[in-house]
Amino acid sequence: MTIKYLGHSAFQIVIGDKVLLVDPFISDNGLAKGKVNVDEIEADYILLTHGHEDHVADAESIGKRTGATIVSNFEIASWYETKGLKAHPMNHGGSKVFEFGKLKYVQAVHSSVLPDGTYGGNPGGFVISHDNGILYISGDTALTYDMKLLPMSGLKPDLCIFPIGDNFTMDYADAARASDFVECNTVIGCHYDTFGYIEISKDEAVKHFEERNKTLLLPKIGETLTF
Ligand code: NI
Ligand code: MN
């Protein structure tokens, strides 16, 4: 599995021969300018955790160009279907086997509305069980005790993608607690530095994890990690 960071909470994940794009917010992200070409991004599936602009902004254009299937909650999937995109609706607690593995849509504590004001359902995260392990993408969320349900139900992640920028989501300290809750020691941080509200000290965040014998990975925009 490879994971390429596209800035903010956007990732391109390659599992086997399938390409997953998560929460694409690229063309309006000043930090991604010159580092990611939105017109060249490939995708078979576009996973959307919730409807906020900073997670869905480029989903429609990439979905139309690539023919990718939007995977999200029922309300968001339906909204993209009305725009002519392929979509697979899910809701909390439900799993489905896709070509890349088994995907479960799980709780997030946040809000969700689509860019035009349409109700965006409830926000969520994704747990992907694939051939080489389990990946948990929490989406924008507060620390929540529900995260403990993952290891309790046999979904102990090998790798987590957590927001660490505070203000709208968990900060890095809560992200470290979340990694305790799900019993995982390797976290990729996201949702930081994009806007003034969520600027953080990356050094402090990395040190905080190190002190707990955990690893916080903060790839550069455009960088690809291999697992
Ligand atoms: Ni959000
Ligand atoms: Mn957000």
PDB file of N, CA, C and O in Angstrom, residues 60 63-64 67-68 70 77-87:
ATOM      1  N   GLU A  60     -16.076  16.583  -7.342  1.00  0.00           N
ATOM      2  CA  GLU A  60     -16.929  16.549  -8.537  1.00  0.00           C
ATOM      3  C   GLU A  60     -16.093  16.538  -9.819  1.00  0.00           C
ATOM      4  O   GLU A  60     -16.305  15.709 -10.707  1.00  0.00           O
ATOM      5  N   GLY A  63     -14.100  13.301 -10.041  1.00  0.00           N
ATOM      6  CA  GLY A  63     -15.031  12.190 -10.287  1.00  0.00           C
ATOM      7  C   GLY A  63     -15.517  12.158 -11.726  1.00  0.00           C
ATOM      8  O   GLY A  63     -15.612  11.098 -12.343  1.00  0.00           O
ATOM      9  N   LYS A  64     -15.819  13.338 -12.271  1.00  0.00           N
ATOM     10  CA  LYS A  64     -16.306  13.391 -13.659  1.00  0.00           C
ATOM     11  C   LYS A  64     -15.202  13.013 -14.644  1.00  0.00           C
ATOM     12  O   LYS A  64     -15.440  12.313 -15.616  1.00  0.00           O
ATOM     13  N   GLY A  67     -14.237   9.080 -13.747  1.00  0.00           N
ATOM     14  CA  GLY A  67     -15.296   8.070 -13.634  1.00  0.00           C
ATOM     15  C   GLY A  67     -15.268   7.337 -12.308  1.00  0.00           C
ATOM     16  O   GLY A  67     -15.895   6.279 -12.163  1.00  0.00           O
ATOM     17  N   ALA A  68     -14.559   7.887 -11.337  1.00  0.00           N
ATOM     18  CA  ALA A  68     -14.450   7.252 -10.011  1.00  0.00           C
ATOM     19  C   ALA A  68     -15.807   7.215  -9.311  1.00  0.00           C
ATOM     20  O   ALA A  68     -16.690   8.034  -9.571  1.00  0.00           O
ATOM     21  N   ILE A  70     -17.927   7.744  -5.993  1.00  0.00           N
ATOM     22  CA  ILE A  70     -17.930   8.423  -4.696  1.00  0.00           C
ATOM     23  C   ILE A  70     -18.433   7.442  -3.644  1.00  0.00           C
ATOM     24  O   ILE A  70     -19.475   6.804  -3.830  1.00  0.00           O
ATOM     25  N   ALA A  77     -23.558  10.836  -0.919  1.00  0.00           N
ATOM     26  CA  ALA A  77     -23.553   9.994  -2.127  1.00  0.00           C
ATOM     27  C   ALA A  77     -24.719  10.373  -3.040  1.00  0.00           C
ATOM     28  O   ALA A  77     -24.558  10.498  -4.261  1.00  0.00           O
ATOM     29  N   SER A  78     -25.885  10.589  -2.455  1.00  0.00           N
ATOM     30  CA  SER A  78     -27.072  10.941  -3.255  1.00  0.00           C
ATOM     31  C   SER A  78     -26.880  12.285  -3.957  1.00  0.00           C
ATOM     32  O   SER A  78     -27.303  12.470  -5.102  1.00  0.00           O
ATOM     33  N   TRP A  79     -26.256  13.236  -3.258  1.00  0.00           N
ATOM     34  CA  TRP A  79     -26.012  14.572  -3.827  1.00  0.00           C
ATOM     35  C   TRP A  79     -25.120  14.468  -5.063  1.00  0.00           C
ATOM     36  O   TRP A  79     -25.367  15.098  -6.088  1.00  0.00           O
ATOM     37  N   TYR A  80     -24.091  13.623  -4.986  1.00  0.00           N
ATOM     38  CA  TYR A  80     -23.205  13.461  -6.143  1.00  0.00           C
ATOM     39  C   TYR A  80     -23.886  12.700  -7.273  1.00  0.00           C
ATOM     40  O   TYR A  80     -23.608  12.951  -8.447  1.00  0.00           O
ATOM     41  N   GLU A  81     -24.796  11.779  -6.930  1.00  0.00           N
ATOM     42  CA  GLU A  81     -25.551  11.079  -7.975  1.00  0.00           C
ATOM     43  C   GLU A  81     -26.398  12.057  -8.781  1.00  0.00           C
ATOM     44  O   GLU A  81     -26.497  11.927 -10.002  1.00  0.00           O
ATOM     45  N   THR A  82     -26.975  13.056  -8.105  1.00  0.00           N
ATOM     46  CA  THR A  82     -27.785  14.042  -8.840  1.00  0.00           C
ATOM     47  C   THR A  82     -26.909  14.871  -9.780  1.00  0.00           C
ATOM     48  O   THR A  82     -27.416  15.487 -10.720  1.00  0.00           O
ATOM     49  N   LYS A  83     -25.612  14.896  -9.538  1.00  0.00           N
ATOM     50  CA  LYS A  83     -24.689  15.613 -10.424  1.00  0.00           C
ATOM     51  C   LYS A  83     -24.144  14.703 -11.528  1.00  0.00           C
ATOM     52  O   LYS A  83     -23.245  15.096 -12.271  1.00  0.00           O
ATOM     53  N   GLY A  84     -24.620  13.472 -11.580  1.00  0.00           N
ATOM     54  CA  GLY A  84     -24.221  12.555 -12.642  1.00  0.00           C
ATOM     55  C   GLY A  84     -23.012  11.695 -12.325  1.00  0.00           C
ATOM     56  O   GLY A  84     -22.476  11.023 -13.211  1.00  0.00           O
ATOM     57  N   LEU A  85     -22.565  11.717 -11.056  1.00  0.00           N
ATOM     58  CA  LEU A  85     -21.417  10.889 -10.698  1.00  0.00           C
ATOM     59  C   LEU A  85     -21.878   9.521 -10.203  1.00  0.00           C
ATOM     60  O   LEU A  85     -23.004   9.372  -9.731  1.00  0.00           O
ATOM     61  N   LYS A  86     -20.990   8.539 -10.313  1.00  0.00           N
ATOM     62  CA  LYS A  86     -21.259   7.240  -9.710  1.00  0.00           C
ATOM     63  C   LYS A  86     -21.073   7.387  -8.204  1.00  0.00           C
ATOM     64  O   LYS A  86     -20.138   8.066  -7.756  1.00  0.00           O
ATOM     65  N   ALA A  87     -21.935   6.734  -7.439  1.00  0.00           N
ATOM     66  CA  ALA A  87     -21.803   6.868  -5.984  1.00  0.00           C
ATOM     67  C   ALA A  87     -22.274   5.614  -5.281  1.00  0.00           C
ATOM     68  O   ALA A  87     -23.191   4.924  -5.751  1.00  0.00           O
TER      69      ALA A  87
END
